[in-house]
mmCIF file of C-alpha atoms and ligand atoms in Angstrom:
data_model
loop_
_atom_site.group_PDB
_atom_site.id
_atom_site.type_symbol
_atom_site.label_atom_id
_atom_site.label_comp_id
_atom_site.label_asym_id
_atom_site.label_seq_id
_atom_site.Cartn_x
_atom_site.Cartn_y
_atom_site.Cartn_z
ATOM 1 C CA UNK A 1 0.066 0.021 0.026
ATOM 2 C CA UNK A 2 1.333 3.416 -0.778
ATOM 3 C CA UNK A 3 1.096 6.513 1.619
ATOM 4 C CA UNK A 4 -1.603 7.905 -0.306
ATOM 5 C CA UNK A 5 -3.926 4.870 0.332
ATOM 6 C CA UNK A 6 -2.460 4.316 3.944
ATOM 7 C CA UNK A 7 -3.772 7.902 4.503
ATOM 8 C CA UNK A 8 -7.134 7.513 2.890
ATOM 9 C CA UNK A 9 -7.977 4.372 4.761
ATOM 10 C CA UNK A 10 -6.771 6.157 8.157
ATOM 11 C CA UNK A 11 -9.099 9.356 7.389
ATOM 12 C CA UNK A 12 -12.093 6.557 6.426
ATOM 13 C CA UNK A 13 -11.540 5.189 9.807
ATOM 14 C CA UNK A 14 -10.441 8.326 12.133
ATOM 15 C CA UNK A 15 -11.744 11.151 10.158
ATOM 16 C CA UNK A 16 -9.556 14.100 8.697
ATOM 17 C CA UNK A 17 -6.378 14.769 9.913
ATOM 18 C CA UNK A 18 -4.661 17.776 11.334
ATOM 19 C CA UNK A 19 -1.725 19.228 8.603
ATOM 20 C CA UNK A 20 1.027 18.240 11.189
ATOM 21 C CA UNK A 21 -0.139 14.796 11.468
ATOM 22 C CA UNK A 22 -0.195 14.596 7.563
ATOM 23 C CA UNK A 23 3.323 16.499 7.212
ATOM 24 C CA UNK A 24 4.605 13.732 10.012
ATOM 25 C CA UNK A 25 3.454 11.026 7.800
ATOM 26 C CA UNK A 26 4.662 12.497 4.537
ATOM 27 C CA UNK A 27 8.307 13.158 6.107
ATOM 28 C CA UNK A 28 8.937 10.741 8.484
ATOM 29 C CA UNK A 29 6.804 7.407 7.983
ATOM 30 C CA UNK A 30 9.317 4.809 8.385
ATOM 31 C CA UNK A 31 8.707 3.339 5.115
ATOM 32 C CA UNK A 32 7.090 5.767 2.907
ATOM 33 C CA UNK A 33 8.475 9.092 4.644
ATOM 34 C CA UNK A 34 10.186 11.733 2.307
ATOM 35 C CA UNK A 35 13.169 12.188 4.659
ATOM 36 C CA UNK A 36 13.166 8.750 6.006
ATOM 37 C CA UNK A 37 13.625 7.167 2.586
ATOM 38 C CA UNK A 38 15.947 9.420 0.652
ATOM 39 C CA UNK A 39 18.668 12.020 0.357
ATOM 40 C CA UNK A 40 16.595 14.838 -1.259
ATOM 41 C CA UNK A 41 19.227 17.482 -1.364
ATOM 42 C CA UNK A 42 21.332 18.858 -4.142
ATOM 43 C CA UNK A 43 20.893 19.731 -8.148
ATOM 44 C CA UNK A 44 19.764 15.965 -8.497
ATOM 45 C CA UNK A 45 17.403 16.047 -5.636
ATOM 46 C CA UNK A 46 14.467 18.231 -4.985
ATOM 47 C CA UNK A 47 15.924 21.170 -3.236
ATOM 48 C CA UNK A 48 19.459 22.907 -2.477
ATOM 49 C CA UNK A 49 20.318 24.508 0.343
ATOM 50 C CA UNK A 50 22.832 27.176 1.722
ATOM 51 C CA UNK A 51 25.643 24.757 2.563
ATOM 52 C CA UNK A 52 25.085 22.707 -0.592
ATOM 53 C CA UNK A 53 25.439 26.090 -2.490
ATOM 54 C CA UNK A 54 28.911 27.152 -1.344
ATOM 55 C CA UNK A 55 31.366 26.086 1.521
ATOM 56 C CA UNK A 56 31.512 29.711 2.185
ATOM 57 C CA UNK A 57 28.562 29.397 4.126
ATOM 58 C CA UNK A 58 29.672 26.935 6.547
ATOM 59 C CA UNK A 59 33.186 28.268 6.729
ATOM 60 C CA UNK A 60 31.502 31.567 8.006
ATOM 61 C CA UNK A 61 29.141 30.256 10.582
ATOM 62 C CA UNK A 62 32.211 27.994 11.814
ATOM 63 C CA UNK A 63 34.039 31.250 12.367
ATOM 64 C CA UNK A 64 31.189 32.854 13.951
ATOM 65 C CA UNK A 65 30.631 30.234 16.469
ATOM 66 C CA UNK A 66 34.486 29.932 17.164
ATOM 67 C CA UNK A 67 34.890 33.569 17.919
ATOM 68 C CA UNK A 68 31.647 33.440 20.160
ATOM 69 C CA UNK A 69 33.789 30.587 22.043
ATOM 70 C CA UNK A 70 36.724 32.787 22.396
ATOM 71 C CA UNK A 71 34.774 35.800 23.740
ATOM 72 C CA UNK A 72 33.294 33.438 26.266
ATOM 73 C CA UNK A 73 36.488 32.340 27.783
ATOM 74 C CA UNK A 74 37.221 29.156 25.813
ATOM 75 C CA UNK A 75 35.243 26.527 27.714
ATOM 76 C CA UNK A 76 37.492 23.360 28.024
ATOM 77 C CA UNK A 77 34.416 21.187 26.986
ATOM 78 C CA UNK A 78 31.289 22.019 24.831
ATOM 79 C CA UNK A 79 28.906 20.651 22.596
ATOM 80 C CA UNK A 80 28.813 21.481 18.934
ATOM 81 C CA UNK A 81 25.354 20.646 17.831
ATOM 82 C CA UNK A 82 23.363 20.581 14.741
ATOM 83 C CA UNK A 83 19.827 20.084 14.423
ATOM 84 C CA UNK A 84 18.896 18.237 10.802
ATOM 85 C CA UNK A 85 22.519 18.163 9.332
ATOM 86 C CA UNK A 86 21.229 16.887 5.909
ATOM 87 C CA UNK A 87 24.130 15.678 4.418
ATOM 88 C CA UNK A 88 26.659 16.640 7.099
ATOM 89 C CA UNK A 89 28.048 19.665 4.530
ATOM 90 C CA UNK A 90 27.433 22.379 6.875
ATOM 91 C CA UNK A 91 29.246 20.375 9.994
ATOM 92 C CA UNK A 92 32.146 19.311 7.756
ATOM 93 C CA UNK A 93 32.558 23.130 6.497
ATOM 94 C CA UNK A 94 32.391 24.550 10.255
ATOM 95 C CA UNK A 95 34.974 21.956 11.223
ATOM 96 C CA UNK A 96 37.334 22.429 8.596
ATOM 97 C CA UNK A 97 37.076 26.415 9.065
ATOM 98 C CA UNK A 98 37.798 26.063 12.851
ATOM 99 C CA UNK A 99 40.659 23.806 12.494
ATOM 100 C CA UNK A 100 42.976 26.591 13.016
ATOM 101 C CA UNK A 101 41.327 27.557 16.037
ATOM 102 C CA UNK A 102 43.649 26.605 18.812
ATOM 103 C CA UNK A 103 41.794 24.324 21.213
ATOM 104 C CA UNK A 104 38.280 24.536 19.478
ATOM 105 C CA UNK A 105 38.366 21.182 18.135
ATOM 106 C CA UNK A 106 39.843 19.670 21.247
ATOM 107 C CA UNK A 107 36.973 21.124 23.511
ATOM 108 C CA UNK A 108 34.299 20.263 20.959
ATOM 109 C CA UNK A 109 31.631 17.341 21.412
ATOM 110 C CA UNK A 110 29.675 16.712 17.982
ATOM 111 C CA UNK A 111 26.067 15.900 18.457
ATOM 112 C CA UNK A 112 23.760 15.791 15.781
ATOM 113 C CA UNK A 113 19.812 15.359 15.931
ATOM 114 C CA UNK A 114 18.888 13.553 12.774
ATOM 115 C CA UNK A 115 15.405 11.768 12.491
ATOM 116 C CA UNK A 116 16.354 9.968 8.930
ATOM 117 C CA UNK A 117 18.310 7.015 8.920
ATOM 118 C CA UNK A 118 19.275 7.646 5.080
ATOM 119 C CA UNK A 119 21.022 11.042 5.916
ATOM 120 C CA UNK A 120 22.510 9.619 9.116
ATOM 121 C CA UNK A 121 24.650 7.135 7.002
ATOM 122 C CA UNK A 122 25.264 10.192 4.852
ATOM 123 C CA UNK A 123 26.250 12.411 7.666
ATOM 124 C CA UNK A 124 28.679 9.592 9.040
ATOM 125 C CA UNK A 125 30.518 9.287 5.708
ATOM 126 C CA UNK A 126 30.824 13.257 5.296
ATOM 127 C CA UNK A 127 32.036 13.729 8.909
ATOM 128 C CA UNK A 128 34.608 10.707 8.753
ATOM 129 C CA UNK A 129 37.377 11.543 11.284
ATOM 130 C CA UNK A 130 35.420 13.244 13.696
ATOM 131 C CA UNK A 131 33.321 11.770 16.188
ATOM 132 C CA UNK A 132 29.784 12.762 15.928
ATOM 133 C CA UNK A 133 27.165 11.572 18.384
ATOM 134 C CA UNK A 134 23.581 11.136 17.063
ATOM 135 C CA UNK A 135 20.986 12.470 19.806
ATOM 136 C CA UNK A 136 17.482 11.457 19.822
ATOM 137 C CA UNK A 137 15.975 13.958 21.542
ATOM 138 C CA UNK A 138 17.341 17.391 23.307
ATOM 139 C CA UNK A 139 17.553 16.049 26.718
ATOM 140 C CA UNK A 140 20.209 13.621 25.349
ATOM 141 C CA UNK A 141 22.930 16.162 25.278
ATOM 142 C CA UNK A 142 25.365 16.225 27.787
ATOM 143 C CA UNK A 143 24.962 19.155 30.160
ATOM 144 C CA UNK A 144 27.860 21.416 29.039
ATOM 145 C CA UNK A 145 28.176 24.840 26.902
ATOM 146 C CA UNK A 146 26.037 24.433 23.781
ATOM 147 C CA UNK A 147 27.202 26.084 20.636
ATOM 148 C CA UNK A 148 24.474 24.998 18.083
ATOM 149 C CA UNK A 149 23.291 25.880 14.352
ATOM 150 C CA UNK A 150 20.254 24.880 12.611
ATOM 151 C CA UNK A 151 19.888 25.525 8.835
ATOM 152 C CA UNK A 152 16.583 24.743 7.316
ATOM 153 C CA UNK A 153 15.568 22.730 10.124
ATOM 154 C CA UNK A 154 12.620 24.396 11.960
ATOM 155 C CA UNK A 155 10.778 24.652 8.451
ATOM 156 C CA UNK A 156 10.740 20.845 8.052
ATOM 157 C CA UNK A 157 8.753 20.418 11.603
ATOM 158 C CA UNK A 158 4.931 20.091 11.329
ATOM 159 C CA UNK A 159 2.651 22.840 11.453
ATOM 160 C CA UNK A 160 -0.967 23.276 12.172
ATOM 161 C CA UNK A 161 -2.976 25.852 10.372
ATOM 162 C CA UNK A 162 -6.041 27.821 11.755
ATOM 163 C CA UNK A 163 -8.683 30.337 10.321
ATOM 164 C CA UNK A 164 -9.938 32.869 11.872
ATOM 165 C CA UNK A 165 -13.876 32.439 12.176
ATOM 166 C CA UNK A 166 -15.482 35.463 14.641
ATOM 167 C CA UNK A 167 -14.075 35.194 18.082
ATOM 168 C CA UNK A 168 -12.883 31.534 17.363
ATOM 169 C CA UNK A 169 -10.942 29.439 14.716
ATOM 170 C CA UNK A 170 -11.606 26.456 12.512
ATOM 171 C CA UNK A 171 -8.654 24.193 11.804
ATOM 172 C CA UNK A 172 -7.633 23.528 8.147
ATOM 173 C CA UNK A 173 -7.579 19.538 8.054
ATOM 174 C CA UNK A 174 -6.817 16.752 5.383
ATOM 175 C CA UNK A 175 -9.795 14.744 4.648
ATOM 176 C CA UNK A 176 -10.768 12.712 1.376
ATOM 177 C CA UNK A 177 -12.779 13.699 -1.571
ATOM 178 C CA UNK A 178 -13.424 10.266 -3.245
ATOM 179 C CA UNK A 179 -10.056 8.793 -3.882
ATOM 180 C CA UNK A 180 -8.345 11.922 -3.693
ATOM 181 C CA UNK A 181 -6.841 13.837 -0.445
ATOM 182 C CA UNK A 182 -8.676 17.230 -0.020
ATOM 183 C CA UNK A 183 -8.236 20.260 2.387
ATOM 184 C CA UNK A 184 -11.266 20.890 4.768
ATOM 185 C CA UNK A 185 -12.098 22.854 7.856
ATOM 186 C CA UNK A 186 -12.758 21.289 11.166
ATOM 187 C CA UNK A 187 -15.435 22.765 13.548
ATOM 188 C CA UNK A 188 -15.488 26.310 15.195
ATOM 189 C CA UNK A 189 -13.426 25.948 18.475
ATOM 190 C CA UNK A 190 -11.586 28.419 20.642
ATOM 191 C CA UNK A 191 -7.853 28.008 20.626
ATOM 192 C CA UNK A 192 -6.105 29.254 23.687
ATOM 193 C CA UNK A 193 -2.599 28.793 22.192
ATOM 194 C CA UNK A 194 -4.119 31.729 19.741
ATOM 195 C CA UNK A 195 -5.712 34.059 22.426
ATOM 196 C CA UNK A 196 -3.510 37.039 21.629
ATOM 197 C CA UNK A 197 -3.813 36.453 17.671
ATOM 198 C CA UNK A 198 -7.368 37.701 18.133
ATOM 199 C CA UNK A 199 -5.738 41.243 18.664
ATOM 200 C CA UNK A 200 -4.184 41.350 15.359
ATOM 201 C CA UNK A 201 -6.200 39.208 12.906
ATOM 202 C CA UNK A 202 -9.328 39.603 10.928
ATOM 203 C CA UNK A 203 -12.127 37.052 10.095
ATOM 204 C CA UNK A 204 -10.652 34.747 7.310
ATOM 205 C CA UNK A 205 -7.000 35.250 8.366
ATOM 206 C CA UNK A 206 -4.957 32.133 8.568
ATOM 207 C CA UNK A 207 -2.311 31.444 11.217
ATOM 208 C CA UNK A 208 0.023 28.671 11.736
ATOM 209 C CA UNK A 209 1.537 26.991 14.815
ATOM 210 C CA UNK A 210 4.487 24.764 15.055
ATOM 211 C CA UNK A 211 4.298 22.813 18.461
ATOM 212 C CA UNK A 212 7.282 20.717 18.058
ATOM 213 C CA UNK A 213 9.506 23.869 17.640
ATOM 214 C CA UNK A 214 8.970 25.374 21.093
ATOM 215 C CA UNK A 215 10.228 22.361 23.141
ATOM 216 C CA UNK A 216 13.222 21.846 21.155
ATOM 217 C CA UNK A 217 14.209 25.545 21.026
ATOM 218 C CA UNK A 218 13.284 25.837 24.706
ATOM 219 C CA UNK A 219 15.845 23.158 25.374
ATOM 220 C CA UNK A 220 18.438 24.739 23.543
ATOM 221 C CA UNK A 221 18.162 27.963 25.050
ATOM 222 C CA UNK A 222 17.770 26.650 28.626
ATOM 223 C CA UNK A 223 21.066 25.114 28.092
ATOM 224 C CA UNK A 224 22.918 28.168 27.018
ATOM 225 C CA UNK A 225 21.559 30.295 29.521
ATOM 226 C CA UNK A 226 22.610 27.939 32.100
ATOM 227 C CA UNK A 227 26.001 27.046 30.780
ATOM 228 C CA UNK A 228 26.872 29.508 28.144
ATOM 229 C CA UNK A 229 27.293 29.119 24.366
ATOM 230 C CA UNK A 230 25.191 30.477 21.321
ATOM 231 C CA UNK A 231 22.832 29.448 18.766
ATOM 232 C CA UNK A 232 22.431 30.434 15.037
ATOM 233 C CA UNK A 233 18.802 29.801 13.605
ATOM 234 C CA UNK A 234 18.695 30.088 9.924
ATOM 235 C CA UNK A 235 15.645 29.646 7.865
ATOM 236 C CA UNK A 236 12.928 31.130 5.587
ATOM 237 C CA UNK A 237 10.300 32.642 7.354
ATOM 238 C CA UNK A 238 9.406 36.074 9.293
ATOM 239 C CA UNK A 239 8.547 37.693 12.473
ATOM 240 C CA UNK A 240 4.825 36.205 13.316
ATOM 241 C CA UNK A 241 2.970 33.782 11.128
ATOM 242 C CA UNK A 242 0.145 34.970 8.867
ATOM 243 C CA UNK A 243 -1.432 33.364 5.853
ATOM 244 C CA UNK A 244 -0.960 29.761 4.066
ATOM 245 C CA UNK A 245 2.983 28.856 4.011
ATOM 246 C CA UNK A 246 2.890 25.017 3.465
ATOM 247 C CA UNK A 247 4.860 24.094 0.405
ATOM 248 C CA UNK A 248 5.824 21.072 -1.389
ATOM 249 C CA UNK A 249 9.067 20.934 -3.558
ATOM 250 C CA UNK A 250 9.798 18.428 -6.148
ATOM 251 C CA UNK A 251 12.617 18.641 -8.521
ATOM 252 C CA UNK A 252 13.077 22.127 -7.544
ATOM 253 C CA UNK A 253 9.767 23.151 -8.538
ATOM 254 C CA UNK A 254 6.719 23.915 -6.400
ATOM 255 C CA UNK A 255 3.690 21.251 -6.445
ATOM 256 C CA UNK A 256 0.300 20.522 -4.426
ATOM 257 C CA UNK A 257 0.912 19.434 -1.140
ATOM 258 C CA UNK A 258 -1.681 16.918 -1.069
ATOM 259 C CA UNK A 259 -0.796 15.360 -4.929
ATOM 260 C CA UNK A 260 1.826 13.144 -3.875
ATOM 261 C CA UNK A 261 2.522 12.292 -0.293
ATOM 262 C CA UNK A 262 6.040 11.405 0.542
ATOM 263 C CA UNK A 263 7.436 12.172 -2.791
ATOM 264 C CA UNK A 264 7.508 15.915 -2.356
ATOM 265 C CA UNK A 265 9.681 17.909 0.746
ATOM 266 C CA UNK A 266 6.946 19.846 2.568
ATOM 267 C CA UNK A 267 7.383 22.637 4.355
ATOM 268 C CA UNK A 268 6.213 26.034 6.166
ATOM 269 C CA UNK A 269 7.751 29.353 6.921
ATOM 270 C CA UNK A 270 9.080 29.592 10.413
ATOM 271 C CA UNK A 271 7.514 32.042 12.741
ATOM 272 C CA UNK A 272 10.630 33.470 14.395
ATOM 273 C CA UNK A 273 8.487 35.371 16.823
ATOM 274 C CA UNK A 274 7.287 32.186 18.327
ATOM 275 C CA UNK A 275 11.245 30.997 18.704
ATOM 276 C CA UNK A 276 12.041 34.470 20.169
ATOM 277 C CA UNK A 277 9.238 33.990 22.536
ATOM 278 C CA UNK A 278 10.355 30.903 23.757
ATOM 279 C CA UNK A 279 13.743 31.564 24.149
ATOM 280 C CA UNK A 280 13.092 34.615 26.276
ATOM 281 C CA UNK A 281 11.041 32.334 28.507
ATOM 282 C CA UNK A 282 13.921 30.074 28.903
ATOM 283 C CA UNK A 283 15.875 32.962 30.335
ATOM 284 C CA UNK A 284 18.175 33.270 27.331
ATOM 285 C CA UNK A 285 18.854 36.397 24.864
ATOM 286 C CA UNK A 286 18.474 36.319 21.220
ATOM 287 C CA UNK A 287 19.484 38.931 18.749
ATOM 288 C CA UNK A 288 17.462 41.132 16.200
ATOM 289 C CA UNK A 289 16.164 38.748 13.415
ATOM 290 C CA UNK A 290 18.820 39.469 10.630
ATOM 291 C CA UNK A 291 18.454 38.734 6.796
ATOM 292 C CA UNK A 292 20.687 36.022 5.531
ATOM 293 C CA UNK A 293 22.513 38.652 3.327
ATOM 294 C CA UNK A 294 23.343 40.978 5.824
ATOM 295 C CA UNK A 295 24.509 38.351 8.297
ATOM 296 C CA UNK A 296 26.809 36.756 5.843
ATOM 297 C CA UNK A 297 28.019 40.332 4.473
ATOM 298 C CA UNK A 298 29.012 41.530 8.106
ATOM 299 C CA UNK A 299 30.777 38.223 8.784
ATOM 300 C CA UNK A 300 33.031 38.810 5.291
ATOM 301 C CA UNK A 301 31.608 36.857 2.542
ATOM 302 C CA UNK A 302 32.444 39.042 -0.073
ATOM 303 C CA UNK A 303 36.298 39.141 1.415
ATOM 304 C CA UNK A 304 36.338 35.312 1.794
ATOM 305 C CA UNK A 305 34.613 35.378 -2.069
ATOM 306 C CA UNK A 306 37.410 37.509 -3.362
ATOM 307 C CA UNK A 307 40.200 35.284 -1.558
ATOM 308 C CA UNK A 308 38.590 32.070 -3.267
ATOM 309 C CA UNK A 309 38.446 33.649 -6.579
ATOM 310 C CA UNK A 310 42.124 34.486 -6.765
ATOM 311 C CA UNK A 311 42.737 30.536 -7.417
ATOM 312 C CA UNK A 312 40.092 29.979 -9.860
ATOM 313 C CA UNK A 313 39.037 30.568 -13.516
ATOM 314 C CA UNK A 314 36.410 29.591 -16.147
ATOM 315 C CA UNK A 315 33.179 27.917 -14.820
ATOM 316 C CA UNK A 316 34.321 27.644 -11.464
ATOM 317 C CA UNK A 317 34.647 31.347 -10.891
ATOM 318 C CA UNK A 318 31.502 31.952 -12.594
ATOM 319 C CA UNK A 319 29.920 29.472 -10.037
ATOM 320 C CA UNK A 320 31.523 31.091 -7.341
ATOM 321 C CA UNK A 321 30.227 34.551 -8.317
ATOM 322 C CA UNK A 322 26.708 33.030 -8.762
ATOM 323 C CA UNK A 323 26.927 31.309 -5.421
ATOM 324 C CA UNK A 324 27.926 34.539 -3.805
ATOM 325 C CA UNK A 325 25.161 36.263 -5.193
ATOM 326 C CA UNK A 326 22.561 33.612 -4.416
ATOM 327 C CA UNK A 327 23.395 33.518 -0.666
ATOM 328 C CA UNK A 328 23.257 37.067 -0.249
ATOM 329 C CA UNK A 329 21.433 38.836 -2.894
ATOM 330 C CA UNK A 330 17.842 40.207 -1.870
ATOM 331 C CA UNK A 331 16.187 38.680 -5.022
ATOM 332 C CA UNK A 332 17.688 35.442 -4.066
ATOM 333 C CA UNK A 333 18.032 33.766 -0.431
ATOM 334 C CA UNK A 334 19.469 37.083 0.930
ATOM 335 C CA UNK A 335 16.026 38.534 2.364
ATOM 336 C CA UNK A 336 13.710 35.393 2.445
ATOM 337 C CA UNK A 337 16.141 33.665 4.985
ATOM 338 C CA UNK A 338 16.593 35.057 8.230
ATOM 339 C CA UNK A 339 19.098 34.539 11.003
ATOM 340 C CA UNK A 340 18.221 34.445 14.840
ATOM 341 C CA UNK A 341 20.921 34.296 17.184
ATOM 342 C CA UNK A 342 20.750 32.832 20.870
ATOM 343 C CA UNK A 343 23.246 33.809 23.691
ATOM 344 C CA UNK A 344 23.392 33.983 27.411
ATOM 345 C CA UNK A 345 22.339 37.310 28.987
ATOM 346 C CA UNK A 346 25.578 38.240 30.413
ATOM 347 C CA UNK A 347 27.244 37.830 27.110
ATOM 348 C CA UNK A 348 28.057 39.618 24.051
ATOM 349 C CA UNK A 349 25.775 38.634 20.994
ATOM 350 C CA UNK A 350 27.523 36.379 18.400
ATOM 351 C CA UNK A 351 29.496 38.401 15.253
ATOM 352 C CA UNK A 352 26.978 39.429 12.414
ATOM 353 C CA UNK A 353 23.928 39.817 14.620
ATOM 354 C CA UNK A 354 22.822 42.742 16.796
ATOM 355 C CA UNK A 355 21.392 42.526 20.479
HETATM 356 N N1 SAH B 401 20.498 21.475 7.307
HETATM 357 C C1 SAH B 401 20.599 20.747 6.178
HETATM 358 C C2 SAH B 401 19.437 19.878 5.818
HETATM 359 C C3 SAH B 401 18.203 20.511 5.681
HETATM 360 S S1 SAH B 401 17.045 19.427 5.201
HETATM 361 C C4 SAH B 401 21.007 21.834 5.084
HETATM 362 O O1 SAH B 401 21.045 22.838 5.354
HETATM 363 O O2 SAH B 401 21.508 21.239 3.939
HETATM 364 C C5 SAH B 401 16.076 19.171 6.975
HETATM 365 C C6 SAH B 401 16.944 18.321 7.839
HETATM 366 O O3 SAH B 401 16.338 18.060 9.074
HETATM 367 C C7 SAH B 401 16.903 16.742 7.237
HETATM 368 O O4 SAH B 401 18.252 16.424 7.555
HETATM 369 C C8 SAH B 401 15.758 16.095 7.981
HETATM 370 O O5 SAH B 401 16.065 14.878 7.809
HETATM 371 C C9 SAH B 401 15.932 16.834 9.302
HETATM 372 N N2 SAH B 401 14.739 16.456 9.960
HETATM 373 C C10 SAH B 401 13.618 16.900 9.625
HETATM 374 N N3 SAH B 401 12.440 16.866 10.567
HETATM 375 C C11 SAH B 401 13.263 16.264 11.739
HETATM 376 C C12 SAH B 401 12.877 15.869 13.050
HETATM 377 N N4 SAH B 401 11.838 16.095 13.308
HETATM 378 N N5 SAH B 401 13.846 15.434 13.848
HETATM 379 C C13 SAH B 401 15.212 15.383 13.247
HETATM 380 N N6 SAH B 401 15.648 15.611 12.278
HETATM 381 C C14 SAH B 401 14.590 16.276 11.168
#
């Protein structure tokens, strides 16, 4: 039975399902899930991410984290963690760029949170020579200073959608229409998690909630507040969710999210305000939300690109120029992607980001 038939049967038995349950099955079902069964990244895959576009991305992130580690007095043991490491490219670039920072590698214990067995195998190969540990949940992290990065992780977490209807909400659900999956609306209900959104929304507005993001982020923020460290959360999204951002990508093209469950990547924009609220509630400070292009420019991506171009010619040179543009230009990833930094209240904010 394919995933669509499995979902139709489930809907027949239990009724329409939340978008979060739908996303969870589509992405992580052990037999049919999109991430659980394949490597989706790269030119040949369905989408490409910043670390896969250029090594410069991970190098600058590595130097940003290492500088923060130096400024915090070089803690002798710390966790260098990544959430959703994909192919392990970002972590490999971070480690290569920080090799020459005295004491950094000796102090670092690498921890990866990855749900996909296929991607874990690839990470193991990419990070050969280092000793990464895979964690199942955030509570598995050793209680040490935490330096963490997450690129395009939070956008893969399941969201629920709610449509404003008078003073209450109707949840957008996935149901069946004959042999097809179809969106529908649940009954009117009050939503305590959305009580404040009654103030800034109108009838017919749609808002999204990502319940799984908060405990993950709170765990990281609490650990940084207690032990020191920093986190860089990089993703597409903005401050406060408004509107339907559920998106399916297949072979670099958007498709209907209900069309081929398990065959397309499903994501939603990250609501950075929700992450910031969870950070503050855990006693941790956060930076201003900063466009990726601005962040990378402040960290010196143009100088890094110029130093790399010195040894390049022909198509390699053209590719590097294109990669620089793609990562930083406001019409490409520069503005759509944002960076939120977490840091202890008594410490300086990470380089490239403002308190
Ligand atoms: N950070 C990488 C990959 C981004 S794709 C890059 O920038 O290239 C999203 C990653 O998050 C994949 O590795 C995926 O398997 C992982 N992921 C998605 N949902 C997850 C979950 N609930 N728990 C752990 N990992 C998850």
